[in-house]
Short mmCIF file of C-alpha atoms in Angstrom, two decimals:
data_model
loop_
_atom_site.label_atom_id
_atom_site.label_comp_id
_atom_site.label_asym_id
_atom_site.label_seq_id
_atom_site.Cartn_x
_atom_site.Cartn_y
_atom_site.Cartn_z
CA UNK A 1 168.59 102.08 248.58
CA UNK A 2 171.71 103.99 250.14
CA UNK A 3 174.50 102.57 247.45
CA UNK A 4 171.70 103.63 243.97
CA UNK A 5 171.28 107.68 245.89
CA UNK A 6 175.64 107.47 246.08
CA UNK A 7 175.85 107.04 242.58
CA UNK A 8 172.94 109.16 241.31
CA UNK A 9 173.81 112.24 243.34
CA UNK A 10 177.50 111.57 241.30
CA UNK A 11 176.04 111.53 238.27
CA UNK A 12 173.11 113.33 238.51
CA UNK A 13 172.08 117.15 237.53
CA UNK A 14 168.19 118.50 239.39
CA UNK A 15 167.04 121.45 238.95
CA UNK A 16 167.25 121.45 242.46
CA UNK A 17 169.49 119.95 244.45
CA UNK A 18 171.56 119.42 248.27
CA UNK A 19 175.18 120.72 247.77
CA UNK A 20 177.93 118.96 248.83
CA UNK A 21 178.52 120.46 251.74
CA UNK A 22 178.99 118.73 255.32
CA UNK A 23 176.54 120.49 258.10
CA UNK A 24 172.94 122.28 258.11
CA UNK A 25 174.16 124.27 255.16
CA UNK A 26 174.49 120.57 253.46
CA UNK A 27 170.72 120.33 254.44
CA UNK A 28 169.82 123.13 252.58
CA UNK A 29 168.01 123.31 248.66
CA UNK A 30 170.53 125.34 246.19
CA UNK A 31 169.62 126.02 242.07
CA UNK A 32 170.99 123.90 239.75
CA UNK A 33 170.21 123.16 236.62
CA UNK A 34 166.95 125.96 237.59
CA UNK A 35 169.36 129.14 237.62
CA UNK A 36 167.43 130.41 240.67
CA UNK A 37 164.86 129.35 243.54
CA UNK A 38 161.69 128.44 241.21
CA UNK A 39 158.46 131.76 241.13
CA UNK A 40 156.33 130.21 242.76
CA UNK A 41 152.26 131.55 241.44
CA UNK A 42 148.81 131.19 241.30
CA UNK A 43 148.18 130.97 245.53
CA UNK A 44 151.13 127.98 246.07
CA UNK A 45 150.38 125.42 242.41
CA UNK A 46 152.02 127.40 240.30
CA UNK A 47 156.00 126.85 240.09
CA UNK A 48 158.39 128.83 237.46
CA UNK A 49 162.10 127.42 236.65
CA UNK A 50 164.60 129.50 235.18
CA UNK A 51 166.71 127.11 233.04
CA UNK A 52 170.04 128.37 231.01
CA UNK A 53 170.52 126.18 228.04
CA UNK A 54 173.38 124.23 227.92
CA UNK A 55 174.75 125.15 231.58
CA UNK A 56 174.78 121.62 231.86
CA UNK A 57 176.12 119.23 229.70
CA UNK A 58 175.55 115.56 229.99
CA UNK A 59 178.94 113.82 228.66
CA UNK A 60 178.11 112.56 225.08
CA UNK A 61 177.32 116.84 225.08
CA UNK A 62 173.91 116.92 224.39
CA UNK A 63 172.66 120.90 225.99
CA UNK A 64 170.50 120.36 229.55
CA UNK A 65 167.75 122.52 228.37
CA UNK A 66 164.16 123.03 229.81
CA UNK A 67 162.51 120.33 228.35
CA UNK A 68 165.22 117.80 229.24
CA UNK A 69 163.29 118.10 232.74
CA UNK A 70 159.51 117.71 231.48
CA UNK A 71 160.92 115.05 229.45
CA UNK A 72 162.33 113.50 232.84
CA UNK A 73 158.46 113.87 234.44
CA UNK A 74 156.99 113.30 231.85
CA UNK A 75 159.11 110.01 232.00
CA UNK A 76 158.17 109.21 236.05
CA UNK A 77 154.03 109.58 234.44
CA UNK A 78 154.11 106.92 231.53
CA UNK A 79 151.96 104.04 232.47
CA UNK A 80 154.44 102.01 230.98
CA UNK A 81 157.09 103.35 232.87
CA UNK A 82 155.50 102.34 235.69
CA UNK A 83 157.33 104.64 237.76
CA UNK A 84 157.07 104.45 242.02
CA UNK A 85 157.66 108.14 242.35
CA UNK A 86 155.17 109.88 239.26
CA UNK A 87 152.34 107.50 240.36
CA UNK A 88 153.15 108.80 244.31
CA UNK A 89 154.43 111.16 244.25
CA UNK A 90 153.60 112.97 240.61
CA UNK A 91 149.77 112.88 241.29
CA UNK A 92 148.53 116.49 241.78
CA UNK A 93 150.91 117.66 238.85
CA UNK A 94 148.13 118.49 236.61
CA UNK A 95 147.17 116.35 234.23
CA UNK A 96 149.21 113.57 235.72
CA UNK A 97 145.63 111.28 235.80
CA UNK A 98 144.81 111.30 232.30
CA UNK A 99 148.01 111.19 230.87
CA UNK A 100 148.66 108.73 228.34
CA UNK A 101 151.93 108.71 227.67
CA UNK A 102 155.05 109.58 224.83
CA UNK A 103 155.51 111.27 222.84
CA UNK A 104 152.37 113.54 224.28
CA UNK A 105 152.87 116.25 227.17
CA UNK A 106 151.49 116.29 230.23
CA UNK A 107 149.27 119.70 230.51
CA UNK A 108 150.41 120.72 233.96
CA UNK A 109 154.04 120.43 232.75
CA UNK A 110 154.36 123.33 229.14
CA UNK A 111 157.69 124.88 228.89
CA UNK A 112 158.57 128.15 227.15
CA UNK A 113 162.34 128.81 226.33
CA UNK A 114 164.37 127.85 228.62
CA UNK A 115 160.86 128.05 231.83
CA UNK A 116 159.89 124.83 233.07
CA UNK A 117 156.47 125.85 234.08
CA UNK A 118 154.68 123.07 236.57
CA UNK A 119 151.48 123.37 237.14
CA UNK A 120 150.14 121.17 240.35
CA UNK A 121 146.33 120.64 241.23
CA UNK A 122 146.58 121.39 244.79
CA UNK A 123 149.58 123.09 247.18
CA UNK A 124 152.08 120.75 248.00
CA UNK A 125 154.45 121.91 250.64
CA UNK A 126 156.81 118.74 249.85
CA UNK A 127 156.92 119.81 245.50
CA UNK A 128 160.35 121.34 245.79
CA UNK A 129 161.80 117.95 247.68
CA UNK A 130 160.36 115.06 245.86
CA UNK A 131 162.47 116.68 242.68
CA UNK A 132 166.12 117.06 244.86
CA UNK A 133 164.70 113.21 244.95
CA UNK A 134 167.07 110.80 241.96
CA UNK A 135 164.03 110.59 239.77
CA UNK A 136 163.66 114.33 238.69
CA UNK A 137 167.59 113.11 237.32
CA UNK A 138 168.35 115.08 233.82
CA UNK A 139 168.48 112.42 231.51
CA UNK A 140 168.79 112.52 227.66
CA UNK A 141 165.37 112.76 225.74
CA UNK A 142 166.12 110.27 224.31
CA UNK A 143 165.98 107.58 227.13
CA UNK A 144 163.91 104.99 226.37
CA UNK A 145 160.89 103.84 228.35
CA UNK A 146 161.06 100.93 229.84
CA UNK A 147 159.69 99.61 233.62
CA UNK A 148 162.34 97.23 234.63
CA UNK A 149 165.01 100.49 234.14
CA UNK A 150 167.87 100.20 231.08
CA UNK A 151 170.71 99.32 230.91
CA UNK A 152 173.58 102.55 229.91
CA UNK A 153 171.90 106.44 230.79
CA UNK A 154 174.48 109.33 229.84
CA UNK A 155 175.16 111.81 233.37
CA UNK A 156 175.00 115.91 233.36
CA UNK A 157 176.74 115.56 236.28
CA UNK A 158 180.77 115.15 237.40
CA UNK A 159 180.85 111.68 236.24
CA UNK A 160 178.85 109.43 234.07
CA UNK A 161 178.62 105.48 234.51
CA UNK A 162 180.50 104.30 231.51
CA UNK A 163 180.21 100.44 232.25
CA UNK A 164 177.44 98.19 234.61
CA UNK A 165 177.93 94.39 235.51
CA UNK A 166 174.75 93.21 236.96
CA UNK A 167 175.88 92.00 240.84
CA UNK A 168 179.37 92.74 239.90
CA UNK A 169 180.96 96.34 238.97
CA UNK A 170 180.13 99.56 238.40
CA UNK A 171 182.43 101.77 236.99
CA UNK A 172 181.75 106.17 236.56
CA UNK A 173 183.94 108.10 234.04
CA UNK A 174 184.25 111.75 235.30
CA UNK A 175 182.29 114.00 232.79
CA UNK A 176 183.94 116.17 230.57
CA UNK A 177 181.31 118.65 230.46
CA UNK A 178 181.05 118.70 233.82
CA UNK A 179 182.31 122.19 235.12
CA UNK A 180 179.89 123.37 238.30
CA UNK A 181 180.90 123.84 241.28
CA UNK A 182 180.50 120.04 242.81
CA UNK A 183 183.79 117.94 243.30
CA UNK A 184 184.92 115.52 241.02
CA UNK A 185 188.80 115.39 241.60
CA UNK A 186 188.99 111.46 240.55
CA UNK A 187 189.16 110.08 236.58
CA UNK A 188 187.41 107.15 237.90
CA UNK A 189 185.54 105.22 240.15
CA UNK A 190 185.26 101.64 240.13
CA UNK A 191 183.43 99.63 242.47
CA UNK A 192 183.74 96.63 242.63
CA UNK A 193 182.24 92.64 244.35
CA UNK A 194 178.64 94.08 243.95
CA UNK A 195 177.41 91.04 246.69
CA UNK A 196 180.61 91.79 249.20
CA UNK A 197 179.56 89.46 252.84
CA UNK A 198 179.79 92.02 255.64
CA UNK A 199 182.39 90.14 257.37
CA UNK A 200 184.77 90.08 254.02
CA UNK A 201 184.59 93.59 252.50
CA UNK A 202 185.66 94.61 256.84
CA UNK A 203 188.89 92.76 255.88
CA UNK A 204 189.34 94.26 253.07
CA UNK A 205 189.18 97.81 254.18
CA UNK A 206 191.00 96.47 257.36
CA UNK A 207 194.04 95.08 254.81
CA UNK A 208 193.73 98.25 252.52
CA UNK A 209 191.96 96.64 249.39
CA UNK A 210 189.27 98.64 249.62
CA UNK A 211 188.76 102.51 250.57
CA UNK A 212 184.81 102.40 250.53
CA UNK A 213 183.05 100.17 251.33
CA UNK A 214 178.42 100.98 252.11
CA UNK A 215 177.31 98.97 254.80
CA UNK A 216 179.61 96.70 255.00
CA UNK A 217 180.01 96.46 258.95
CA UNK A 218 178.09 94.03 260.66
CA UNK A 219 176.66 96.24 263.21
CA UNK A 220 178.75 93.10 265.65
CA UNK A 221 181.88 94.70 265.20
CA UNK A 222 180.86 98.37 265.14
CA UNK A 223 181.86 99.38 269.17
CA UNK A 224 185.09 97.53 268.80
CA UNK A 225 186.05 99.78 264.64
CA UNK A 226 185.22 102.78 266.32
CA UNK A 227 187.23 102.19 268.89
CA UNK A 228 190.58 102.04 267.08
CA UNK A 229 189.64 103.99 263.43
CA UNK A 230 186.61 106.50 265.17
CA UNK A 231 188.06 110.42 265.95
CA UNK A 232 189.20 108.88 268.98
CA UNK A 233 190.74 105.35 267.77
CA UNK A 234 193.88 104.19 268.48
CA UNK A 235 194.94 104.36 264.96
CA UNK A 236 194.06 107.80 264.34
CA UNK A 237 195.77 109.61 267.65
CA UNK A 238 198.85 107.08 266.01
CA UNK A 239 199.10 109.17 263.13
CA UNK A 240 198.72 112.53 264.36
CA UNK A 241 195.00 112.85 261.63
CA UNK A 242 191.70 113.84 263.76
#
């Protein structure tokens, strides 16, 4: 969902990612953990990524490597994980249909040094977009298989999840090992009132009690709030901020 993907964007490193910039430039896939866009061979069925080991690190200090992504994709494909992403979007990876799970490897996903090679059963024009989703995020190789999810996980992005209480709160902290280009100005981001009512959330935003509240605004209030706080709103004009 929207909020989950925002958190995952802040905590994830992927082979390819969308840059944190506005406009059309933010819609173009660019290399992140990979050193460049993949080499595509075998009539569009083989993708070879180069992943410099240690270019990114988890908040634990563990380096992100080609094997990190092999593990992440194989975890998605594990029958015990019951991942919708693995079942639906990685089904064209060679060996996916017969894969029994870790510690075995999928025949179509191999690692040779800093090279990660993914072989497909047929050309897939959407493959690069798929591996740029949070489902293909780098995760530590020790991450357990659990179809209901895990309670905590290290992050290799600008932030990591320091604590989480279901339905109540979430704390992100700056990853001390992150030296990538994405913004990471804050030391900590606190999510509170995870099940906040829309009307209450809007009121707290207007009163300055919250900095950000996704999906808090009821549709019936959108026009009025835009008149007051939008680009041409009265509050914006009075402060001189655009």
